[in-house]
Coordinates of C-alpha atoms in Angstrom, one line a residue:
M1 CA 42.2 1.0 -20.7
S2 CA 39.8 -0.4 -18.3
D3 CA 36.2 0.5 -18.3
V4 CA 36.5 2.4 -15.2
D5 CA 39.5 4.5 -16.8
E6 CA 37.5 5.0 -19.9
R7 CA 34.5 6.4 -18.0
E8 CA 36.9 8.8 -16.2
A9 CA 38.5 9.8 -19.5
L10 CA 35.2 10.6 -21.0
G11 CA 34.3 12.9 -18.0
L12 CA 31.0 10.9 -17.2
P13 CA 29.6 12.5 -14.2
T14 CA 29.7 10.7 -10.8
I15 CA 26.3 9.5 -9.4
L16 CA 26.7 12.0 -6.7
N17 CA 27.2 14.9 -9.2
H18 CA 24.1 13.7 -10.9
A19 CA 22.1 13.7 -7.7
T20 CA 23.6 17.3 -6.9
A21 CA 22.6 18.9 -10.2
A22 CA 19.1 17.2 -10.1
H23 CA 18.5 18.7 -6.7
A24 CA 19.7 22.0 -7.7
A25 CA 17.0 22.0 -10.6
H26 CA 14.2 20.7 -8.3
P27 CA 15.1 21.7 -4.6
D28 CA 11.9 21.3 -2.8
G29 CA 10.4 17.9 -3.5
P30 CA 10.9 14.6 -4.9
L31 CA 13.0 14.5 -8.1
P32 CA 10.9 13.8 -11.2
S33 CA 11.0 10.1 -12.1
G34 CA 13.2 9.7 -9.2
G35 CA 16.3 11.4 -10.8
R36 CA 16.1 9.4 -14.0
P37 CA 17.6 9.1 -16.5
Y38 CA 20.8 8.1 -14.5
P39 CA 24.3 8.9 -15.9
D40 CA 25.0 5.1 -16.4
P41 CA 22.6 4.0 -19.0
D42 CA 24.5 0.8 -19.8
H43 CA 23.9 -0.4 -16.2
V44 CA 20.7 -2.1 -17.2
A45 CA 21.9 -3.6 -20.4
S46 CA 25.2 -5.0 -19.0
A47 CA 23.3 -6.4 -15.9
S48 CA 20.7 -8.1 -18.1
S49 CA 23.4 -10.0 -19.9
I50 CA 24.6 -11.6 -16.7
G51 CA 22.4 -14.7 -15.9
A52 CA 23.9 -15.5 -12.6
S53 CA 20.9 -16.2 -9.8
Y54 CA 20.2 -13.9 -6.9
R55 CA 21.8 -16.3 -4.5
D56 CA 25.0 -16.5 -6.6
R57 CA 25.1 -12.8 -7.1
K58 CA 25.0 -12.2 -3.5
R59 CA 27.7 -14.6 -2.6
L60 CA 29.9 -13.2 -5.4
L61 CA 29.4 -9.7 -3.9
I62 CA 30.1 -10.7 -0.3
D63 CA 33.2 -12.7 -1.3
L64 CA 34.6 -9.9 -3.5
V65 CA 34.4 -7.3 -0.8
T66 CA 35.7 -9.5 2.0
S67 CA 38.4 -10.7 -0.2
V68 CA 39.6 -7.3 -1.2
H69 CA 39.5 -6.3 2.5
Q70 CA 41.8 -9.0 3.5
A71 CA 44.3 -8.6 0.4
V72 CA 44.2 -4.9 0.0
P73 CA 44.6 -3.0 3.3
S74 CA 45.0 0.4 1.7
P75 CA 41.6 2.0 1.4
A76 CA 42.5 3.9 -1.8
A77 CA 43.8 0.8 -3.5
A78 CA 40.9 -1.2 -2.3
G79 CA 38.4 1.4 -3.7
K80 CA 40.0 1.3 -7.1
R81 CA 40.1 -2.6 -7.0
L82 CA 36.3 -2.7 -6.1
T83 CA 35.3 -0.2 -8.6
E84 CA 37.0 -2.2 -11.5
A85 CA 35.5 -5.6 -10.3
L86 CA 31.9 -4.0 -9.7
A87 CA 31.7 -2.6 -13.2
S88 CA 31.4 -6.0 -14.6
M89 CA 29.0 -7.3 -12.0
R90 CA 25.2 -7.2 -11.6
V91 CA 24.7 -5.3 -8.4
D92 CA 21.4 -4.2 -7.2
H93 CA 19.6 -3.3 -4.0
R94 CA 18.5 -6.9 -3.2
V95 CA 22.2 -8.3 -3.2
V96 CA 23.7 -5.2 -1.3
V97 CA 21.5 -5.4 1.7
P98 CA 22.8 -8.8 2.7
L99 CA 26.5 -7.3 2.6
L100 CA 25.5 -5.0 5.5
E101 CA 25.8 -7.9 8.0
A102 CA 28.7 -9.6 6.1
V103 CA 30.8 -6.4 6.7
A104 CA 29.7 -5.7 10.3
D105 CA 33.0 -6.8 11.7
V106 CA 35.4 -5.2 9.1
D107 CA 37.7 -2.6 10.4
P108 CA 35.5 0.6 10.6
R109 CA 38.3 2.9 9.2
W110 CA 38.6 0.8 6.2
R111 CA 34.8 0.5 5.5
R112 CA 34.6 4.4 6.1
Q113 CA 37.2 5.4 3.7
V114 CA 36.5 2.8 1.0
G115 CA 32.7 3.4 1.3
R116 CA 33.3 7.1 0.7
E117 CA 35.5 6.4 -2.4
L118 CA 32.8 4.2 -3.9
A119 CA 29.7 6.1 -2.7
Y120 CA 31.0 9.7 -3.6
G121 CA 33.2 8.9 -6.6
G122 CA 31.2 6.0 -8.2
R123 CA 29.9 6.4 -11.7
Q124 CA 27.7 3.4 -11.6
R125 CA 24.7 2.5 -9.5
G126 CA 26.2 -0.8 -8.3
T127 CA 29.4 0.8 -7.1
V128 CA 27.6 3.5 -5.2
S129 CA 25.3 1.0 -3.5
V130 CA 28.1 -1.0 -2.3
G131 CA 29.8 2.4 -0.9
L132 CA 26.6 3.2 1.1
A133 CA 26.5 -0.4 2.4
L134 CA 30.2 0.0 3.6
L135 CA 29.4 3.3 5.2
T136 CA 26.2 1.9 7.2
G137 CA 27.1 2.0 10.8
V138 CA 30.4 3.8 10.5
A139 CA 29.6 7.2 8.7
E140 CA 30.3 10.4 10.5
P141 CA 28.3 13.8 10.8
H142 CA 30.0 15.3 7.8
D143 CA 28.9 12.2 5.6
A144 CA 25.3 13.1 6.0
G145 CA 25.2 15.9 3.3
P146 CA 26.4 13.7 0.5
V147 CA 24.4 10.7 1.6
R148 CA 21.2 12.4 1.8
L149 CA 21.7 13.7 -1.9
L150 CA 22.4 10.2 -2.9
G151 CA 19.1 9.3 -1.2
L152 CA 17.2 11.6 -3.6
L153 CA 17.8 9.0 -6.2
S154 CA 15.1 7.0 -4.5
S155 CA 14.9 3.8 -6.2
P156 CA 18.5 2.7 -6.2
F157 CA 19.8 4.5 -3.1
G158 CA 16.8 5.7 -1.0
E159 CA 16.7 2.9 1.6
L160 CA 20.3 2.5 1.8
A161 CA 20.9 6.3 2.5
I162 CA 18.3 6.1 5.1
R163 CA 20.0 3.2 6.8
V164 CA 23.2 5.1 6.9
L165 CA 21.7 8.4 8.2
R166 CA 19.9 6.5 10.9
D167 CA 23.2 5.7 12.5
V168 CA 25.0 9.1 12.1
P169 CA 25.0 11.0 15.2
G170 CA 22.8 14.3 15.0
A171 CA 21.4 13.4 11.4
A172 CA 17.7 13.4 12.4
G173 CA 17.3 16.5 10.8
D174 CA 18.8 15.2 7.5
L175 CA 16.4 12.3 7.6
V176 CA 13.7 14.8 7.8
W177 CA 15.0 16.6 5.0
L178 CA 15.3 13.5 2.8
A179 CA 11.7 12.4 3.9
E180 CA 10.3 15.6 2.7
R181 CA 11.8 14.9 -0.7
S182 CA 11.1 11.2 -1.1
D183 CA 8.5 9.1 -2.8
R184 CA 6.0 7.2 -0.6
W185 CA 8.0 4.3 0.0
R186 CA 11.2 6.1 1.1
H187 CA 9.1 8.7 3.0
A188 CA 7.7 5.8 5.0
Q189 CA 11.3 4.3 5.7
A190 CA 12.5 7.6 6.8
V191 CA 9.5 8.1 9.1
A192 CA 10.2 4.7 10.7
A193 CA 13.9 5.7 11.2
L194 CA 13.0 8.7 12.9
C195 CA 10.6 6.9 15.1
A196 CA 13.4 4.5 16.1
L197 CA 15.6 7.5 16.9
A198 CA 12.8 9.0 18.9
E199 CA 14.4 12.3 19.1
P200 CA 11.9 14.8 20.6
A201 CA 13.1 17.6 18.3
T202 CA 11.3 15.6 15.4
F203 CA 8.2 15.0 17.2
D204 CA 6.0 17.9 15.8
W205 CA 7.3 17.0 12.4
L206 CA 6.3 13.3 12.8
L207 CA 2.9 14.2 13.9
E208 CA 2.4 16.9 11.2
H209 CA 4.1 15.3 8.3
G210 CA 4.8 11.6 9.2
I211 CA 1.4 10.4 7.7
R212 CA 0.6 10.5 4.0
L213 CA -2.9 8.9 4.1
D214 CA -2.6 8.7 0.1
G215 CA 0.4 6.6 0.2
R216 CA 2.7 3.9 1.8
S217 CA 3.6 5.9 5.0
V218 CA 0.3 4.7 6.7
T219 CA 2.5 1.9 7.7
A220 CA 4.3 4.2 10.0
A221 CA 1.2 5.2 12.0
R222 CA 1.4 3.1 14.9
P223 CA 5.2 3.8 15.4
I224 CA 4.4 7.5 15.2
A225 CA 1.4 7.1 17.7
E226 CA 3.7 5.4 20.1
T227 CA 6.7 7.6 19.6
V228 CA 4.9 11.0 20.1
N229 CA 2.3 9.6 22.4
I230 CA -0.7 10.9 20.7
A231 CA -3.1 10.1 23.6
D232 CA -1.4 12.6 25.8
R233 CA -0.7 15.2 22.8
V234 CA -4.7 15.6 22.6
A235 CA -5.4 15.4 26.3
A236 CA -4.6 19.1 27.3
D237 CA -7.5 21.3 27.8
D238 CA -6.0 24.0 25.7
V239 CA -4.9 21.7 22.8
N240 CA -4.4 23.4 19.5
E241 CA -7.0 22.6 16.8
D242 CA -4.3 21.6 14.4
V243 CA -2.9 19.0 16.9
V244 CA -6.3 17.4 17.3
E245 CA -6.6 17.1 13.4
Q246 CA -3.2 15.6 13.2
V247 CA -3.8 13.0 16.1
G248 CA -7.1 12.2 14.2
R249 CA -5.1 11.6 10.9
V250 CA -2.8 9.1 12.7
L251 CA -5.7 7.3 14.2
L252 CA -7.3 7.1 10.8
A253 CA -4.3 5.8 9.3
M254 CA -4.1 3.1 11.9
T255 CA -7.6 1.9 10.8
Q256 CA -6.7 1.5 7.1
R257 CA -5.9 -2.1 6.0
A258 CA -3.3 -0.9 3.7
A259 CA -1.4 -0.1 6.9
G260 CA -0.4 -3.7 6.6
N261 CA -1.6 -5.1 9.9
A262 CA -4.5 -4.4 12.3
E263 CA -2.4 -1.5 13.6
L264 CA -5.2 0.1 15.6
R265 CA -5.8 -3.1 17.5
A266 CA -2.1 -3.5 18.2
Y267 CA -1.8 0.2 19.7
R268 CA -1.9 -0.1 23.2
D269 CA -3.6 3.3 24.1
A270 CA -6.1 3.1 21.0
R271 CA -9.2 3.5 23.2
T272 CA -7.8 6.2 25.3
A273 CA -6.5 8.2 22.1
I274 CA -9.9 7.8 20.4
T275 CA -11.9 8.9 23.4
R276 CA -9.6 11.9 24.0
F277 CA -9.8 12.9 20.3
A278 CA -13.7 12.7 20.4
Y279 CA -13.6 14.8 23.7
A280 CA -11.2 17.6 21.9
A281 CA -12.7 17.3 18.5
P282 CA -15.1 20.5 19.1
V283 CA -12.1 22.7 19.3
M284 CA -11.6 22.1 15.5
T285 CA -13.0 24.6 12.9
A286 CA -15.2 22.8 10.5
T287 CA -13.5 21.9 7.1
L288 CA -14.4 19.3 4.6
D289 CA -11.0 17.6 5.3
R290 CA -12.0 17.3 9.1
Y291 CA -15.7 16.4 8.4
A292 CA -14.3 13.5 6.3
L293 CA -11.9 12.5 8.9
I294 CA -14.5 12.2 11.6
V295 CA -16.7 10.2 9.2
G296 CA -13.9 7.8 8.6
L297 CA -13.4 7.2 12.2
L298 CA -17.0 6.9 12.8
S299 CA -17.1 4.2 10.2
D300 CA -14.3 2.3 11.9
L301 CA -16.1 2.6 15.3
A302 CA -18.9 1.0 13.6
I303 CA -17.6 -1.9 11.3
G304 CA -13.9 -1.7 11.6
Q305 CA -11.0 -2.3 13.9
A306 CA -12.0 0.4 16.4
A307 CA -15.3 -1.5 16.8
T308 CA -13.3 -4.6 18.0
L309 CA -11.3 -2.9 20.8
R310 CA -12.3 -3.8 24.2
W311 CA -14.8 -1.1 24.9
Q312 CA -17.3 -0.8 27.5
R313 CA -20.5 -0.5 25.8
Q314 CA -21.4 2.9 27.4
D315 CA -18.0 4.3 26.5
L316 CA -18.2 3.3 22.8
D317 CA -21.7 4.8 22.4
R318 CA -20.5 8.0 24.2
V319 CA -17.7 8.4 21.5
R320 CA -19.7 7.7 18.6
S321 CA -22.5 9.9 19.7
G322 CA -20.3 12.8 20.6
L323 CA -18.7 12.6 17.1
D324 CA -22.0 12.2 15.4
R325 CA -23.6 15.2 17.3
L326 CA -20.5 17.4 16.2
L327 CA -21.2 16.7 12.6
A328 CA -24.7 17.7 13.1
Q329 CA -23.9 21.1 14.2
P330 CA -24.8 24.0 11.8
A331 CA -21.1 25.0 11.0
W332 CA -20.2 21.4 10.2
A333 CA -23.4 20.7 8.1
D334 CA -22.8 24.0 6.2
V335 CA -19.4 22.8 5.2
L336 CA -20.8 19.7 3.8
E337 CA -23.5 21.4 2.0
T338 CA -21.2 23.8 0.4
A339 CA -19.0 21.0 -0.7
Q340 CA -22.0 19.3 -2.3
R341 CA -22.7 22.2 -4.5
S342 CA -19.1 22.8 -5.3
A343 CA -17.9 23.1 -8.8
D344 CA -15.0 21.1 -7.9
P345 CA -15.8 17.6 -8.8
K346 CA -13.4 16.1 -6.2
A347 CA -14.8 18.0 -3.4
C348 CA -18.3 17.3 -4.6
H349 CA -17.7 13.5 -4.9
R350 CA -16.0 13.5 -1.5
A351 CA -19.0 15.4 0.1
H352 CA -21.3 12.7 -1.4
W353 CA -19.2 9.8 -0.1
A354 CA -19.4 11.5 3.4
V355 CA -23.1 11.7 3.2
W356 CA -23.4 8.1 2.2
A357 CA -21.0 6.8 4.7
R358 CA -22.3 8.7 7.6
T359 CA -25.9 7.2 6.9
T360 CA -24.6 3.8 6.0
Y361 CA -21.8 3.1 8.4
R362 CA -23.9 2.2 11.5
P363 CA -23.5 -0.7 13.7
P364 CA -25.3 -3.5 11.8
Q365 CA -28.8 -4.5 12.5
P366 CA -28.8 -8.3 12.9
I367 CA -30.7 -10.4 10.1
G368 CA -30.8 -13.6 11.9
L369 CA -32.6 -14.7 15.1
T370 CA -30.7 -16.2 18.2
M371 CA -32.4 -19.4 19.0
G372 CA -31.0 -20.9 22.3
G373 CA -27.4 -19.8 21.0
A374 CA -27.6 -22.3 18.2
T375 CA -28.2 -19.9 15.5
S376 CA -25.8 -17.0 14.6
R377 CA -26.7 -13.7 12.9
M378 CA -25.4 -12.4 9.6
S379 CA -25.0 -9.0 8.4
I380 CA -22.9 -7.5 5.5
R381 CA -21.5 -3.9 4.9
V382 CA -19.5 -2.5 2.2
A383 CA -16.7 -0.3 3.4
V384 CA -15.4 2.5 1.0
A385 CA -12.4 4.5 1.8
D386 CA -12.5 8.3 1.8
P387 CA -11.9 9.2 -2.1
E388 CA -9.2 11.6 -1.0
Y389 CA -6.9 8.8 0.0
A390 CA -5.5 5.5 -1.1
G391 CA -7.8 2.8 0.5
A392 CA -9.5 -0.6 -0.2
V393 CA -13.2 -1.3 -0.9
E394 CA -14.0 -4.0 1.3
T395 CA -16.8 -6.6 2.1
R396 CA -17.2 -6.4 6.0
I397 CA -19.0 -9.5 7.3
F398 CA -20.5 -9.5 10.9
I399 CA -21.5 -12.7 12.7
D400 CA -23.4 -11.9 15.8
D401 CA -22.5 -8.3 15.6
R402 CA -18.8 -9.0 15.3
P403 CA -16.8 -8.0 12.3
I404 CA -15.5 -11.6 12.1
V405 CA -13.0 -11.0 9.2
V406 CA -11.4 -7.9 10.9
E407 CA -11.0 -9.9 14.2
T408 CA -9.8 -13.0 12.6
F409 CA -7.3 -11.9 9.8
T410 CA -5.0 -9.0 10.4
L411 CA -2.7 -8.9 7.5
G412 CA -4.7 -7.6 4.6
P413 CA -8.2 -6.2 3.6
A414 CA -11.2 -8.3 3.1
E415 CA -12.1 -9.3 -0.4
P416 CA -14.0 -6.6 -2.4
P417 CA -17.8 -6.8 -3.1
E418 CA -17.2 -7.5 -6.7
Y419 CA -15.5 -10.7 -5.7
L420 CA -17.7 -12.0 -2.7
L421 CA -21.1 -10.4 -3.9
G422 CA -20.6 -10.4 -7.7
P423 CA -21.9 -12.7 -10.4
A424 CA -20.1 -15.7 -9.1
H425 CA -22.4 -15.6 -6.0
R426 CA -19.4 -16.9 -3.7
L427 CA -21.4 -16.5 -0.6
H428 CA -24.3 -18.5 -1.7
A429 CA -24.8 -21.6 0.3
D430 CA -25.6 -25.0 -1.5
V431 CA -25.8 -28.4 -0.5
E432 CA -22.3 -29.3 -1.9
P433 CA -19.8 -27.5 0.3
H434 CA -17.5 -25.1 -1.3
E435 CA -14.6 -22.9 0.1
V436 CA -14.5 -19.0 -0.1
R437 CA -11.6 -16.7 0.5
L438 CA -12.8 -13.9 2.6
A439 CA -9.4 -11.9 2.8
E440 CA -5.9 -11.9 1.5
A441 CA -2.7 -10.5 2.7
G442 CA -1.7 -7.1 1.4
C443 CA 1.4 -8.5 -0.1
T444 CA 0.0 -11.8 -1.4
E445 CA -1.5 -15.1 0.0
G446 CA 1.7 -16.8 -0.9
C447 CA 3.7 -14.5 1.3
C448 CA 1.5 -13.9 4.3
G449 CA -1.7 -15.9 3.9
A450 CA -5.4 -15.4 3.4
L451 CA -8.7 -16.3 5.3
Y452 CA -10.9 -19.2 4.0
V453 CA -14.3 -20.6 5.1
T454 CA -16.3 -23.4 3.9
I455 CA -20.0 -22.7 3.3
Q456 CA -22.6 -25.6 3.1
R457 CA -26.4 -25.8 3.4
R458 CA -27.9 -28.2 5.5
G459 CA -31.7 -28.3 5.3
D460 CA -33.0 -25.1 6.6
E461 CA -29.6 -24.0 8.0
V462 CA -26.3 -22.6 6.7
V463 CA -23.1 -23.7 8.2
W464 CA -19.8 -21.8 8.0
R465 CA -17.0 -24.1 9.0
D466 CA -13.4 -25.3 8.5
W467 CA -11.9 -21.9 8.8
R468 CA -8.3 -21.8 7.6
N469 CA -5.3 -19.6 6.9
P470 CA -2.6 -21.3 4.8
D471 CA 0.0 -19.3 6.7
D472 CA -1.3 -20.1 10.1
S473 CA -1.9 -23.7 11.1
D474 CA -3.1 -22.6 14.6
L475 CA -6.2 -20.7 13.4
T476 CA -9.1 -21.6 15.6
V477 CA -12.5 -20.1 14.6
P478 CA -15.8 -21.8 15.6
V479 CA -18.5 -23.3 13.4
F480 CA -21.4 -20.8 12.8
T481 CA -24.8 -21.9 12.0
F482 CA -27.3 -19.5 10.3
D483 CA -31.1 -19.7 9.6
A484 CA -31.1 -20.5 6.0
A485 CA -34.0 -18.1 5.0
Q486 CA -32.6 -15.2 6.8
Y487 CA -29.0 -16.0 5.5
D488 CA -30.4 -16.1 2.1
A489 CA -32.3 -12.7 2.4
E490 CA -29.2 -10.8 3.7
I491 CA -26.8 -12.2 0.9
A492 CA -29.6 -11.3 -1.6
R493 CA -30.0 -7.8 -0.1
A494 CA -26.1 -7.3 -0.1
E495 CA -25.7 -8.5 -3.7
S496 CA -28.5 -6.2 -5.0
D497 CA -27.2 -3.0 -3.0
R498 CA -25.1 -0.9 -5.3
T499 CA -25.5 2.3 -3.3
W500 CA -21.8 2.2 -2.5
E501 CA -20.7 2.3 -6.1
W502 CA -19.7 5.5 -7.8
H503 CA -19.7 6.2 -11.4
E504 CA -16.2 4.8 -12.3
R505 CA -16.7 1.7 -10.3
T506 CA -20.0 1.0 -11.9
V507 CA -18.2 1.4 -15.3
A508 CA -15.5 -1.0 -14.1
R509 CA -17.9 -3.7 -13.3
L510 CA -19.8 -3.4 -16.6
V511 CA -16.4 -3.5 -18.4
R512 CA -15.3 -6.6 -16.5
G513 CA -18.7 -8.2 -17.3
R514 CA -18.4 -7.5 -21.1
L515 CA -14.7 -8.8 -21.3
S516 CA -15.7 -11.9 -19.2
D517 CA -18.7 -12.7 -21.2
E518 CA -17.1 -12.1 -24.7
P519 CA -13.6 -13.5 -24.2
E520 CA -13.0 -13.2 -28.0
L521 CA -12.9 -9.4 -27.6
L522 CA -9.3 -9.6 -26.1
G523 CA -8.8 -13.1 -27.5
R524 CA -8.3 -11.7 -31.0
W525 CA -5.0 -10.2 -29.7
D526 CA -4.1 -13.4 -27.8
C527 CA -4.9 -11.8 -24.6
H528 CA -7.3 -12.6 -21.6
P529 CA -8.6 -10.1 -19.0
G530 CA -7.1 -9.9 -15.5
W531 CA -8.2 -7.6 -12.7
M532 CA -10.1 -4.3 -13.2
E533 CA -10.6 -1.6 -10.8
A534 CA -11.7 2.0 -10.0
R535 CA -9.9 3.3 -7.0
P536 CA -11.7 5.6 -4.5
N537 CA -8.9 8.3 -4.9
D538 CA -8.6 8.1 -8.8
R539 CA -11.5 9.8 -10.2
G540 CA -12.0 9.9 -13.9
R541 CA -10.3 6.6 -14.9
I542 CA -10.3 2.9 -14.5
H543 CA -7.4 0.4 -14.6
V544 CA -7.8 -2.7 -16.7
S545 CA -5.3 -5.5 -16.7
Y546 CA -4.9 -8.4 -19.2
L547 CA -2.4 -11.2 -19.9
F548 CA -0.6 -12.2 -23.0
P549 CA -0.4 -14.7 -24.3
R550 CA -4.1 -15.8 -23.9
R551 CA -3.5 -19.3 -22.5
Q552 CA -0.5 -20.6 -20.6
T553 CA -0.3 -24.3 -20.7
G554 CA 2.2 -24.7 -17.8
G555 CA 4.3 -22.7 -15.5
A556 CA 7.4 -22.2 -17.7
E557 CA 5.8 -20.4 -20.6
P558 CA 6.6 -16.6 -20.9
W559 CA 3.8 -14.2 -20.0
L560 CA 3.4 -10.6 -19.7
Q561 CA 0.8 -8.3 -17.9
F562 CA -0.4 -5.1 -19.4
V563 CA -2.3 -2.4 -17.6
A564 CA -4.4 0.1 -19.5
V565 CA -5.4 3.3 -17.6
L566 CA -8.5 4.5 -19.5
D567 CA -10.5 7.7 -19.0
V568 CA -13.9 7.5 -17.8
P569 CA -16.2 10.4 -19.0
A570 CA -19.6 11.3 -17.6
G571 CA -22.6 9.6 -19.1
E572 CA -24.9 6.6 -18.9
P573 CA -22.6 3.9 -17.4
A574 CA -23.5 1.2 -19.8
T575 CA -22.9 3.4 -22.8
V576 CA -19.5 4.6 -21.2
A577 CA -18.5 0.9 -20.7
D578 CA -19.3 -0.1 -24.2
D579 CA -17.2 2.8 -25.5
I580 CA -14.2 1.8 -23.3
V581 CA -14.4 -1.8 -24.4
K582 CA -14.3 -0.7 -28.0
E583 CA -11.4 1.8 -27.3
L584 CA -9.4 -1.1 -25.6
C585 CA -10.2 -4.0 -28.0
D586 CA -10.6 -2.5 -31.4
R587 CA -6.7 -2.0 -31.8
D588 CA -3.8 -3.9 -30.5
P589 CA -3.9 -3.4 -26.7
R590 CA -0.5 -4.9 -26.3
R591 CA 1.3 -1.6 -26.2
Q592 CA 4.8 -1.0 -24.9
D593 CA 3.8 1.9 -22.6
R594 CA 1.2 -0.5 -21.0
L595 CA 3.7 -3.2 -20.1
A596 CA 3.4 -3.6 -16.3
G597 CA 4.3 -7.2 -15.1
G598 CA 6.2 -10.6 -16.2
S599 CA 9.9 -10.6 -16.5
R600 CA 12.5 -9.1 -18.4
E601 CA 13.3 -12.6 -20.1
A602 CA 9.5 -12.9 -21.1
A603 CA 9.6 -9.4 -22.6
E604 CA 12.5 -10.3 -24.7
Q605 CA 11.2 -13.6 -25.7
L606 CA 7.8 -12.1 -26.6
G607 CA 9.3 -9.1 -28.5
F608 CA 8.9 -6.1 -25.9
Q609 CA 11.4 -4.0 -24.1
W610 CA 11.4 -4.4 -20.4
P611 CA 10.4 -1.0 -18.8
P612 CA 13.6 0.7 -17.5
H613 CA 11.8 1.8 -14.3
R614 CA 11.5 -1.9 -13.4
A615 CA 15.2 -2.6 -13.8

């Protein structure tokens, strides 16, 4: 009896039956744990025992499907043949996506029937994935129901299901249904598909629900803005206050560096949309969400992407002053004051952020003096995202009133203040030149680059020169020269200014300092510290990463990354930090539930189990 026959004899459920039952138990939102555990628990074990490379597995899968198509014209027989063969193959999303192009010219009827056999009758994730790939581009309207159910199992099938639905006539509503029940990654992919379809019936939903400012879907902000035409949406004299807020949220999402690129600068109608939003903003009833939204936009108009748009100075000043006057009105001031006194710690923290941000995010006052055009002006601001949303903390550097990093590098956020303004004093200028990374791509430097500059002191001047991006050989940024005394004064001011920090961030800084200054604390467990952070939208805890083993002598040695998520109570930050270091280091921190990175092979070699959710 084959493995497939044995599974059928045992009555193991199909993946589709599993998804259907999970949806029945949780009908209104994303499935808990993405639908795990799946009904094919041996999928991971069997896959891990097959050591073929990605390239080999991709070629094996394409060869299998194309050879079966040529040799077995009967869809029913082909489906059975593929099911049996796939049971012993390591098939995951990475190797399935290339199959889409490879089968593009295969008979649509064969693909449709075999795809249904595998997708709807499959008992292993690999089989279902191949079925969805075969259905892409040839599925019919009645396929939308089962495909969207499979898409609820977001990790293995979400993206493939969205690809299928995107090409099904009349399935825009099914994409909306799936987006509403998807994790942040698949929500963003579904929104992108809806923008590509551009069906007017979905525009209201896209404007209201297409953006989740606390997640990955900010990447869809510009497609939404262009598809829905937000500049026109907010232009009507009788515009609804909710529409004004929704347009503001799309604009704010485009300012976030987490959006991937400088999306606001790439949006053709950005100035028009911002101007019309500012004109319409007074129709909104004052709420804390809307107060924070306006503060976020004011921040960007001062030190972010919005400040770099090709404004006429009087137009930019008019937009800024109009929004600032609105927040000063009694109803808006009362909302802020009420939140500051709130017993809800999240609302209170957010209100205090808004007060700090509104008073801090002003166009920078230059520190240097311009002397015949030879000396530039330096100013530094720390930008902190609204604590309600996922966002970066960035060091915004201005040269001659221009946000130079925002203008020059569009693929990720500027480095955080702990990196540029911390104990390493990376922005200090010495006679010996040194290179500093000012920003890194949101993915990684190795993927999409970073921004570097060389800093050197020459007598009573400081020079920034030799700007480079490893991913952009054509980068051209001029040499800037600063008065050394004034440069030093601004760097010293920025390094000593901690008004931007909140309790958890202060504690994280102190923990980082302890672990760095006393490497033996983690070293006793053969570990050394990695990154540490307190996120603006994650109150009450910090994330501490560390690597095991402590020292890697070369690139081939196995290593693992652990991340401890530790509670941060109220109290004196130094005392809290000491308690957290003690909690982390007094017992073996190499806990299975903290394993977050490395590889399956390294985990096995070092005596750990690779997390099932990373399969």
